Coordinates of C-alpha atoms in Angstrom, one line a residue:
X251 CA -94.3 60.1 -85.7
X252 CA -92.5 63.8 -85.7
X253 CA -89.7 63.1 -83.7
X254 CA -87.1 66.0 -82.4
X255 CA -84.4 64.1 -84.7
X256 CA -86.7 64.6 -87.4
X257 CA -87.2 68.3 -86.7
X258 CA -83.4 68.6 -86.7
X259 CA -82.9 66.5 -89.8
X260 CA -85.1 68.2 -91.9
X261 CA -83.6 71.8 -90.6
X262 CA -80.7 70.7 -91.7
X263 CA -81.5 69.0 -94.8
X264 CA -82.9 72.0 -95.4
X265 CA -80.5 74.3 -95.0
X266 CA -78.0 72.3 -96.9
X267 CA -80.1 71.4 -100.0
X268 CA -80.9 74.8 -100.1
X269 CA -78.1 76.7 -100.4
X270 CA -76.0 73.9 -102.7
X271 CA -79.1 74.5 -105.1
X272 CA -78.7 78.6 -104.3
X273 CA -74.9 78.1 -105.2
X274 CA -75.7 76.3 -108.4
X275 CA -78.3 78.6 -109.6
X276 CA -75.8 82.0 -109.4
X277 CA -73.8 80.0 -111.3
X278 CA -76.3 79.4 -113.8
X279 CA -77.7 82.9 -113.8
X280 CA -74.2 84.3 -114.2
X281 CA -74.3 82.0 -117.5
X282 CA -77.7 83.2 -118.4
X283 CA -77.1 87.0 -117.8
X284 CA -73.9 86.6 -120.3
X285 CA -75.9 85.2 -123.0
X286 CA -78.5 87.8 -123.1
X287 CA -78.7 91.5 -123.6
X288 CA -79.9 93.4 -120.9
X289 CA -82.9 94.8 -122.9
X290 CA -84.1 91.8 -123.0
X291 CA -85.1 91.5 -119.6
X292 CA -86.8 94.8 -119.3
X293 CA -90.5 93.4 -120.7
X294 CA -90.1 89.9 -118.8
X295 CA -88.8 91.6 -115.8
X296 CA -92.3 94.5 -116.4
X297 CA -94.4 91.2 -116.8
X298 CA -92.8 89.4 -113.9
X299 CA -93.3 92.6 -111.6
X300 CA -96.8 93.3 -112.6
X301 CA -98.0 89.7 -112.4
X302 CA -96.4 89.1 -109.1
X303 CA -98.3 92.8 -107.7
X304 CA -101.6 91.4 -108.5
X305 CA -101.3 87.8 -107.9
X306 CA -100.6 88.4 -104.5
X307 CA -104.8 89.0 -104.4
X308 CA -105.0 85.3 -103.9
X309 CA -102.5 85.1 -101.0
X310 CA -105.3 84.5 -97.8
X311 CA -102.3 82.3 -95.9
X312 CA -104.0 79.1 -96.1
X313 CA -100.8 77.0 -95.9
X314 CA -100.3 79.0 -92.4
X315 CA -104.1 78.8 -91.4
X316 CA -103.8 74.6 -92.3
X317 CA -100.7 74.9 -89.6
X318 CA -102.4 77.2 -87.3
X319 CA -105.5 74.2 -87.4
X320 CA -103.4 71.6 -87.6
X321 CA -104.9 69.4 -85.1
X322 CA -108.3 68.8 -87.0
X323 CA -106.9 69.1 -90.3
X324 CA -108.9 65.7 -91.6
X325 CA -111.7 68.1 -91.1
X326 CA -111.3 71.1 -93.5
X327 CA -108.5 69.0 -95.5
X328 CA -111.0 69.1 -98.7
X329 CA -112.3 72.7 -97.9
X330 CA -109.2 73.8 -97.6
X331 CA -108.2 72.6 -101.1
X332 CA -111.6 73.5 -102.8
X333 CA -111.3 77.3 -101.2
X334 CA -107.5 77.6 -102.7
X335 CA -108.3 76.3 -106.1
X336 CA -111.4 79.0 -106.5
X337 CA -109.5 81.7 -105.2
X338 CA -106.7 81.0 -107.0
X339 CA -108.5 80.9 -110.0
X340 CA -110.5 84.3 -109.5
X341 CA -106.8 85.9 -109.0
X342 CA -105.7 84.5 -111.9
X343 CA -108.7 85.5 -114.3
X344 CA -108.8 89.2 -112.6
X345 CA -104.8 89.3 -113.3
X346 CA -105.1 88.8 -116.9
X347 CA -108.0 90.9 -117.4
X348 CA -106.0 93.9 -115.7
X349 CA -102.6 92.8 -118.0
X350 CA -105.0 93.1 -121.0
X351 CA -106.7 96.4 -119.9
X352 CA -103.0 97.8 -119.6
X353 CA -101.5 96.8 -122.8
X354 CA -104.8 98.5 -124.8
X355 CA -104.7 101.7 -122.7
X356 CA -101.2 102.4 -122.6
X357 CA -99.5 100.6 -125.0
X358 CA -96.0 103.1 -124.9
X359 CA -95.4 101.5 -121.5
X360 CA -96.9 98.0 -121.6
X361 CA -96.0 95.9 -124.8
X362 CA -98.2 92.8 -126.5
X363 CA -94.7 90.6 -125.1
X364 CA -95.3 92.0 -121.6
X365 CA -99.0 91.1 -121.8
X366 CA -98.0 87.2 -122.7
X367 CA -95.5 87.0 -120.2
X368 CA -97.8 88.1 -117.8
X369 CA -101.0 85.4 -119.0
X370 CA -98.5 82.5 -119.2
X371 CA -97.4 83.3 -115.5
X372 CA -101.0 83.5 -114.5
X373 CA -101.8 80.0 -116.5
X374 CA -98.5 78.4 -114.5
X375 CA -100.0 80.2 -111.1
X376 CA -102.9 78.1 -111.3
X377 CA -100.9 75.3 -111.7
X378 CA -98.8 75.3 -109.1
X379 CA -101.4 76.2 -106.2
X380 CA -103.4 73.0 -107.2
X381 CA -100.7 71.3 -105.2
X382 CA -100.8 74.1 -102.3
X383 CA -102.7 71.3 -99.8
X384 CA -100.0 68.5 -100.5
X385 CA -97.5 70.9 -99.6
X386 CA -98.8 72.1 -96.5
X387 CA -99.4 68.7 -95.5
X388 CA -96.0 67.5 -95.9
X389 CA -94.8 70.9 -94.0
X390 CA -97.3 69.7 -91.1
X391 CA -95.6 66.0 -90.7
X392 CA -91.9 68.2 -91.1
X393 CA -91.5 66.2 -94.4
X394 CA -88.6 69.0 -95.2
X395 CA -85.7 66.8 -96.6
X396 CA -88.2 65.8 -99.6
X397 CA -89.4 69.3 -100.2
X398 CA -86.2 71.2 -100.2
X399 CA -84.7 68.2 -102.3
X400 CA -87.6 69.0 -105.2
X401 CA -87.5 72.5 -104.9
X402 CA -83.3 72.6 -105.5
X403 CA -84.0 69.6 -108.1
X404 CA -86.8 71.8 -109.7
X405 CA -84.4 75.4 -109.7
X406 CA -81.7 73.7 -111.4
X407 CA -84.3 72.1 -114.2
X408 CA -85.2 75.1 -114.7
X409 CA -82.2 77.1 -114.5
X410 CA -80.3 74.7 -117.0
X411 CA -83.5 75.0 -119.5
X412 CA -83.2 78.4 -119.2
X413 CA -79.6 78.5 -120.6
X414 CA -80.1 76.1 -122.6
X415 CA -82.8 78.2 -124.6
X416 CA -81.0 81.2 -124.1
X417 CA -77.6 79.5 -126.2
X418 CA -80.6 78.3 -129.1
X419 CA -81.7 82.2 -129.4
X420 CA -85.0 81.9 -127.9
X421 CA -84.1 85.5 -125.7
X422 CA -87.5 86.0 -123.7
X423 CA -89.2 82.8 -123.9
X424 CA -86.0 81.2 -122.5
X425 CA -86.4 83.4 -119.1
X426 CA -90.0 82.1 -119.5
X427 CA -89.4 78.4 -119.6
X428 CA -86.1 78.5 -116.9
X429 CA -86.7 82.1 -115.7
X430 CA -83.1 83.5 -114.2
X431 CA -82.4 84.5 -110.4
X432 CA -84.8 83.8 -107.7
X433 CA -87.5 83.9 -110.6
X434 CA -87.3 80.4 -111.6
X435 CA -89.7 79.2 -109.5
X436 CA -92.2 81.1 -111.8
X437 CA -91.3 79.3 -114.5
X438 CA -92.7 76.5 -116.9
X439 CA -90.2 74.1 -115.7
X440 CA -89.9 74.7 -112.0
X441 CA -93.8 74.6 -111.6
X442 CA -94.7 71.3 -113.7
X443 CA -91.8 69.7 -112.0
X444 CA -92.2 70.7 -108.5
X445 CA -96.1 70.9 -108.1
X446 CA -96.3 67.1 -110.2
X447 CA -93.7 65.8 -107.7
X448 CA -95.5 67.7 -104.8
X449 CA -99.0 65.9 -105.5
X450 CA -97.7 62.0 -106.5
X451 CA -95.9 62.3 -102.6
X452 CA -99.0 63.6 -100.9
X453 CA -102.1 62.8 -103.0
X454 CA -105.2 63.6 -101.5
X455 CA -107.7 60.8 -100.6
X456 CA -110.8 61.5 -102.7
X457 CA -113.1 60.5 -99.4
X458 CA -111.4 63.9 -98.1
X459 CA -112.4 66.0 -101.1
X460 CA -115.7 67.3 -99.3
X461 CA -116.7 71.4 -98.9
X462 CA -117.5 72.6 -95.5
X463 CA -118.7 76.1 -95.4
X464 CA -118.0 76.0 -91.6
X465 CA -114.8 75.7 -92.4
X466 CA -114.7 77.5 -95.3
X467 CA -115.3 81.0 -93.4
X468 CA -113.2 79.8 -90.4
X469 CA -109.9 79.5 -92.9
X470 CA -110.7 83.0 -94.6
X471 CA -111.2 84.3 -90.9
X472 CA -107.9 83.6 -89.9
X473 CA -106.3 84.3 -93.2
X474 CA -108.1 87.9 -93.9
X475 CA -105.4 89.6 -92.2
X476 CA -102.6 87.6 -93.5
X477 CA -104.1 88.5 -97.0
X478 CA -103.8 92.4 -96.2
X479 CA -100.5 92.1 -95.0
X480 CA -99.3 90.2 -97.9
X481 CA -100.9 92.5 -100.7
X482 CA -98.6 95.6 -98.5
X483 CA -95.7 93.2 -98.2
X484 CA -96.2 92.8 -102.4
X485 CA -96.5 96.0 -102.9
X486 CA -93.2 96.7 -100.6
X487 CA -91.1 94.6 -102.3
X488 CA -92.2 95.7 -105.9
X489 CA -93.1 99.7 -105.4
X490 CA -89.2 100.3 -105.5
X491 CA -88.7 98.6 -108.5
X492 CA -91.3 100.5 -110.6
X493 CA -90.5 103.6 -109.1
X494 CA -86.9 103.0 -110.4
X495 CA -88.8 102.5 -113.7
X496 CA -90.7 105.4 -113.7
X497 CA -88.6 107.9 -112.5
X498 CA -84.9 106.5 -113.4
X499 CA -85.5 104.3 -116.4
X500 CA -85.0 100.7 -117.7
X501 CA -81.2 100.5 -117.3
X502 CA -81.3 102.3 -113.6
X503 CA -83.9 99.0 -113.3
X504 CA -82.1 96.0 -114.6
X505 CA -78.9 97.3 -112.3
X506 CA -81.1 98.0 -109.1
X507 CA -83.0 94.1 -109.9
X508 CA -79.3 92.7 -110.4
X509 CA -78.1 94.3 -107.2
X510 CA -81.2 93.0 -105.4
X511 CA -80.9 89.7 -106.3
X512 CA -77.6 89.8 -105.3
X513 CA -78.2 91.1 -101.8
X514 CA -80.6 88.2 -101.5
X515 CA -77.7 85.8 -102.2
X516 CA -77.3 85.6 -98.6
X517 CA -80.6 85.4 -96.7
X518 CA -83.1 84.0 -99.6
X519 CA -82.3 80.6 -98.5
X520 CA -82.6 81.8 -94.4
X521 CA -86.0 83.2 -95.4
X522 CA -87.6 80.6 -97.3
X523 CA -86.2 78.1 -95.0
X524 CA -88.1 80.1 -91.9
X525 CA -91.1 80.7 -94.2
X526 CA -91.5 76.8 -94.2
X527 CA -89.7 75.0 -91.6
X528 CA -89.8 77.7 -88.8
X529 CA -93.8 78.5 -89.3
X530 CA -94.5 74.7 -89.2
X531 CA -92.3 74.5 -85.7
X532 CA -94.1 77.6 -83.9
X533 CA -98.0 76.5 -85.1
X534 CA -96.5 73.1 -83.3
X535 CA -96.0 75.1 -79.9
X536 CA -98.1 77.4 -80.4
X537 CA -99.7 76.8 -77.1
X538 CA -96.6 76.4 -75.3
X539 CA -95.4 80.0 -74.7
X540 CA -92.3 79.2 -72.7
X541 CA -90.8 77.0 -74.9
X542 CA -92.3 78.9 -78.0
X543 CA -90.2 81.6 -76.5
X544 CA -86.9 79.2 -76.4
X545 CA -87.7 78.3 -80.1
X546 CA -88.4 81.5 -81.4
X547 CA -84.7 83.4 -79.5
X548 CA -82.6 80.2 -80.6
X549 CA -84.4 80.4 -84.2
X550 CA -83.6 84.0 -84.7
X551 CA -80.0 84.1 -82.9
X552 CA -79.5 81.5 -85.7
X553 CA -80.4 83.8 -88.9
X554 CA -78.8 86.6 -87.3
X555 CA -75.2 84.9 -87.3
X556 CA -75.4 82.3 -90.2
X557 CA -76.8 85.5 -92.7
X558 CA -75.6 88.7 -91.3
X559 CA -72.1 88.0 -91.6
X560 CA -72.4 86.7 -95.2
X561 CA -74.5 89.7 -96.3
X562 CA -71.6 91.8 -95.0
X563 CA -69.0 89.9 -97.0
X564 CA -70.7 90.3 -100.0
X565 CA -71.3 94.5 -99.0
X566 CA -67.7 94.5 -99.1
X567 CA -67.1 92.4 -102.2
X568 CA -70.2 94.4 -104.3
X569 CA -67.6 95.4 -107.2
X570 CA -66.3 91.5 -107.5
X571 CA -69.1 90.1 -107.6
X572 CA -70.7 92.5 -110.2
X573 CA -67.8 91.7 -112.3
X574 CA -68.5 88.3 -112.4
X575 CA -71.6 89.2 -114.0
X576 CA -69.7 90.9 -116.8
X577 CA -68.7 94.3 -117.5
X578 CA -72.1 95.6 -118.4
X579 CA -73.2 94.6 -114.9
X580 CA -70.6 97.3 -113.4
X581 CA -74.0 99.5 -112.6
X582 CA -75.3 97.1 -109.5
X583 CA -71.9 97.4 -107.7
X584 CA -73.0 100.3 -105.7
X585 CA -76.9 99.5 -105.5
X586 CA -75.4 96.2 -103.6
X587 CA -73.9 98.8 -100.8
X588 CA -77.0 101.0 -100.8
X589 CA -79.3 98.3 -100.4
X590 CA -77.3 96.4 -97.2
X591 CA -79.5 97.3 -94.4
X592 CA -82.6 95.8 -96.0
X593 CA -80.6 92.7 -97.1
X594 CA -79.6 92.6 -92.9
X595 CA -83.1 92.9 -91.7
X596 CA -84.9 90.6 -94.2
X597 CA -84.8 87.3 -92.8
X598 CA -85.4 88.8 -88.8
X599 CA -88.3 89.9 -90.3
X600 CA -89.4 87.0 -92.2
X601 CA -88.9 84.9 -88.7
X602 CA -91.2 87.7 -86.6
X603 CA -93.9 87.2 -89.1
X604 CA -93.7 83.2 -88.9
X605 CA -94.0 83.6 -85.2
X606 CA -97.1 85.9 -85.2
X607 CA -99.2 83.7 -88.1
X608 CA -98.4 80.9 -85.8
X609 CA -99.9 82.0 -83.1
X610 CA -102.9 83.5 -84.8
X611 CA -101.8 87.1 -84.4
X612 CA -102.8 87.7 -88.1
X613 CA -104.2 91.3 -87.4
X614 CA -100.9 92.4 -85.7
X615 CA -98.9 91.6 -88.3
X616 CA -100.8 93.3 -91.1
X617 CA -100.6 96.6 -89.2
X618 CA -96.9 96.5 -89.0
X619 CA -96.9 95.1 -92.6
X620 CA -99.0 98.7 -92.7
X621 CA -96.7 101.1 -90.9
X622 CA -93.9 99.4 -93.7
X623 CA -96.3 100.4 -96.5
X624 CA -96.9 103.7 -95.3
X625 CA -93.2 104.6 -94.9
X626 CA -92.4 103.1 -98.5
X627 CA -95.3 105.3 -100.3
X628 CA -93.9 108.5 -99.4
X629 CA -90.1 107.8 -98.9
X630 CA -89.2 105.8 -102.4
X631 CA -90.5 108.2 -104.9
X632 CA -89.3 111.4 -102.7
X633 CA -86.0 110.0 -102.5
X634 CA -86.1 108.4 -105.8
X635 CA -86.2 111.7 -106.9
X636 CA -83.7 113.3 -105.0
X637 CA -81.1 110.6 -105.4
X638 CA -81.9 108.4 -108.3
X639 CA -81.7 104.5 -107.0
X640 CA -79.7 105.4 -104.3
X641 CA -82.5 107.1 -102.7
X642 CA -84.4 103.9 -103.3
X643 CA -82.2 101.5 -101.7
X644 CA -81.9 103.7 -98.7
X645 CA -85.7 104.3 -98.0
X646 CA -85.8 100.8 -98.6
X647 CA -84.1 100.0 -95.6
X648 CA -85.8 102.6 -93.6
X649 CA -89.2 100.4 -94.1
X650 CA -87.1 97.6 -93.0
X651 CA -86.0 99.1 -89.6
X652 CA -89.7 100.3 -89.4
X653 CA -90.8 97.1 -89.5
X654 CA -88.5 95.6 -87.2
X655 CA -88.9 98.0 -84.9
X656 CA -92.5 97.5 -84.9
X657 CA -92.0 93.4 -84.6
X658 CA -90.2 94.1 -81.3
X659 CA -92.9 95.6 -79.9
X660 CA -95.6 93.2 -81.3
X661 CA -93.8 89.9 -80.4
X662 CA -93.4 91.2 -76.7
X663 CA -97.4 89.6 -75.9
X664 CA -96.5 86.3 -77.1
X665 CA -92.7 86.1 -76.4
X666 CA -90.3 86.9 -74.3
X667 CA -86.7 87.7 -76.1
X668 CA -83.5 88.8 -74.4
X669 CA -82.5 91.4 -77.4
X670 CA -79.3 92.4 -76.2
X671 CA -78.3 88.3 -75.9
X672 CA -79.4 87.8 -80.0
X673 CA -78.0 91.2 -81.1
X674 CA -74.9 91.9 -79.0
X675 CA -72.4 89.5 -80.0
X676 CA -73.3 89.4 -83.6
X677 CA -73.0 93.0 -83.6
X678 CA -69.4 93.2 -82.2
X679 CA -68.1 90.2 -84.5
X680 CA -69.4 92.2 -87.7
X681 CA -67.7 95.6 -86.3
X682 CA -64.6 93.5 -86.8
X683 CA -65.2 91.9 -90.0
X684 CA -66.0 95.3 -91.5
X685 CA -62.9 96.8 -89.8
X686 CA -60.7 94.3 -91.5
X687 CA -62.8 94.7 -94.5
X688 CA -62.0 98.2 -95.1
X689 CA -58.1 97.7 -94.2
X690 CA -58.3 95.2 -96.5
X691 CA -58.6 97.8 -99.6
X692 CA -55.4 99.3 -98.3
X693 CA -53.2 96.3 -99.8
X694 CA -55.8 94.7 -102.9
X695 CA -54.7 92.9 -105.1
X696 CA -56.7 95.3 -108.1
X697 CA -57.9 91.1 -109.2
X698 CA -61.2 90.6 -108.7
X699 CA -61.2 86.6 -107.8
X700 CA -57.9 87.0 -105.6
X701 CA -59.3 89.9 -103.9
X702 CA -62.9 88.1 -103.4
X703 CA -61.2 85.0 -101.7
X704 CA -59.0 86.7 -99.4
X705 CA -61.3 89.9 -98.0
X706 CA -63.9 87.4 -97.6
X707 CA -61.5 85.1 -95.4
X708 CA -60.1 87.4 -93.5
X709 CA -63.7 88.8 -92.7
X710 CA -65.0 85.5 -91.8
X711 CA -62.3 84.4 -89.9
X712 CA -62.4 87.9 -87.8
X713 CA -66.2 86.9 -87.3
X714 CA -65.4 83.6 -86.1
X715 CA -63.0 84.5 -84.1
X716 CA -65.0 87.1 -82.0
X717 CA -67.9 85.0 -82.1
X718 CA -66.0 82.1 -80.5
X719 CA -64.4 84.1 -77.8
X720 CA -67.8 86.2 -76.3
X721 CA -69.8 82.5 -77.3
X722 CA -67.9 80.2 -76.1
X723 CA -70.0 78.4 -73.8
X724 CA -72.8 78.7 -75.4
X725 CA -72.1 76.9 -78.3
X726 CA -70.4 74.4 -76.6
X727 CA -73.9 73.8 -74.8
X728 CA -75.8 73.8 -77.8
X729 CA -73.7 71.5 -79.3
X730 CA -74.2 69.4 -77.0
X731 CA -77.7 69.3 -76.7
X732 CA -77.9 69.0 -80.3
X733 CA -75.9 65.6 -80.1
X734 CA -78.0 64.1 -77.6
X735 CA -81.0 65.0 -79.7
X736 CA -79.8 63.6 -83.1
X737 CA -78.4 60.4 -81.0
X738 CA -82.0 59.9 -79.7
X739 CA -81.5 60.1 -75.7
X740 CA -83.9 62.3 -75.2
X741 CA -87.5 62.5 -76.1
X742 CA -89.6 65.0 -77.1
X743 CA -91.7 66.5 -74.1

């Protein structure tokens, strides 16, 4: 039985799992980034960029449509798995035959090492989608203390294998086996791991394991859109990077990926968590608009003040941070400021897109998904080639303010959110943070760890302190209610 307690529990299981595991793994990648050169990332990073463009041909939202459905899922249970497996592999065998025609036609720009990276991903892509059903089926009963616990098990696997081959000299292949940054979930460790552990804790009953073709169009009906949007949300996130490529060059590109990963530090946990535990709460109440609406402000005014004040720390602490890296990271410092207002926005919008799949608004969300695209064709290479990678990180966060923008209007037919009530206070309590942040500089230490610690105190506890005074009663309420839930004294209605 899914129980409000066990809703909360696995929120907060969650969010806890995943950011110990997000802690671990900068560690980690800090360890990995000083064992290797950063030439040797430029043909895994190429392969890794290319794979994930193309692979996103498979992505029809069938985890989403199995939510969105979820009250006849015995139904389609075996369609849906059937349907994922062939499209899956289709994606995969088109991926490989466009990495092969692009390593024989341009062979100056796409080496024989990019080419295997590539297949290998494709080969471990398959893999892991074969457990795609079990997955959504544990997201459907809230089963979210047991996922996040494998996927933080399976990163640091990874992670450690990665360093592991790294020290032995394997350059590469070790990114391959552990891959490095958010990227070890594409690797050979993370996805034998996770999807093997995935399938043994929700294996499907063969009696299930029938095709329904009623079905089968019904899925791909609801997941056309979400398969439009996601090929323009791939080709957001990855058009940057390969215009920094192309018109900058490889070093301008391993400091702009370094700086973006670092940017991410912050929300990456906040966005997978909504990507999972968030879509799986609106398909619940998806019929419920009022208290969909309740959900979807609380959900939101929790991202905003959990992420946004962190991303601003770390705006602040760019050239610290970087230095942990090692000196021949110095590059990403300022890429880390230029790139703040898309590291902001990220997980608002990740939330608005949960909300819009949930309640079968696939279509809306591909056109803003759309607008985004149209923005970031035109304003990365133009500004790429005015202003080198600064120009990309700021058009990058002009498609994120498009896209927000264009979430506030599209939500407003399924939800009603008081704006000023999620943004205001947030927005004064970073004001001061950055204030104290910048008079901060006047009496630095010139240490980089000394330095870190204390500007990101006195930031947080400015934050905190705002926060606390305009919030007051609200959090007290919440609190609260929160208690009584977890104490089970009141039941679900």
């Amino acid at each position: 039985m899914i129980t409000p307690q066990k809703m909360f529990k696995g929120f907060f299981y969650t969010l806890g799992t995943g950011y110990a595991a997000r802690l671990c793994s900068v560690g980690l990648t800090v360890l990995i980034n000083r064992q290797l050169e950063t030439s040797v990332f430029a043909d895994v990073f190429l392969g890794v960029t290319v794979f994930t463009r193309l692979s996103c041909l498979r992505e029809f939202g069938l985890v989403h449509a199995l939510l969105h459905f979820q009250d006849r899922v015995e139904e389609f249970v075996g369609t849906h798995f059937a349907l994922n497996a062939c499209i899956t592999l289709l994606s995969c065998l088109l991926t490989s035959g466009i990495v092969l025609a692009l390593t024989l036609l341009f062979p100056a720009d796409f080496s024989w090492t990019f080419a295997q990276v590539a297949w290998v991903l494709a080969a471990l892509h398959f893999v892991r989608q074969l457990s795609l059903t079990s997955e959504a089926l544990l997201r459907m009963d809230f089963e979210f203390g047991r996922l996040s616990l494998l996927h933080g098990l399976g990163t640091l696997l990874a992670l450690s294998s990665a360093l592991l081959a790294a020290h032995a000299g394997w350059e590469e292949w070790s990114l391959i086996l552990g891959g490095w940054t958010t990227y070890s979930v594409l690797s050979v460790v993370y996805v034998l791991f996770f999807s093997t552990a995935t399938w043994c804790s929700r294996p499907l009953r063969r009696a299930s394991l029938h095709f329904d073709w009623v079905w089968a169009r019904r899925l791909l009906g609801y997941g056309v859109w979400i398969w439009i949007g996601w090929v323009l949300q791939i080709f957001i996130w990855w058009y940057d990077k390969l215009v920094v490529r192309l018109v900058v060059g490889d070093t301008a590109l391993a400091f702009y990926e370094t700086a973006w990963w670092l940017v991410q530090i912050p929300t990456a946990v906040i966005a997978h968590i909504i990507l999972n535990y968030s879509g799986a709460l609106y398909s619940r109440y998806r019929h419920e608009r009022e208290r969909l609406g309740e959900l979807f402000s609380k959900m939101i005014s929790l991202v905003l003040r959990v992420s946004a004040p962190v991303s601003l720390i770390l705006v602040f602490n760019a050239r610290e941070v970087t230095a942990l890296l090692g000196g021949q990271w110095a590059g990403s410092a300022r890429i880390v400021v230029w790139l703040a207002a898309y590291a902001l926005l990220r997980p608002l919008l990740s939330d608005g897109f949960s909300l819009l799949w949930a309640v079968g608004a696939t279509r809306r969300s591909a056109c803003i998904v759309g607008m985004q695209g149209a923005v970031a064709l035109f304003a990365v290479p133009a500004l790429a080639v005015l202003w080198g990678a600064e120009g990309v990180a700021y058009s990058m966060g002009a498609v994120a303010g498009v896209g927000f923008l264009g979430l506030c209007v599209g939500l407003h037919a399924y939800v009603r959110v008081n704006w000023f009530k999620v943004l205001a206070a947030p927005a004064v309590g970073l004001l001061a943070a950055a204030v104290c942040g910048w008079l901060y500089d006047r009496w630095a230490l010139d240490y980089a760890v000394g330095d870190f610690v204390l500007r990101s105190g006195i930031m947080a506890l400015a934050y905190g302190i705002v926060l606390g005074i305009l919030e007051r009663r609200t959090i007290v309420e919440e609190l609260g209610h929160l208690r009584r839930i977890m104490r089970g004294s009141e039941e679900e209605e």
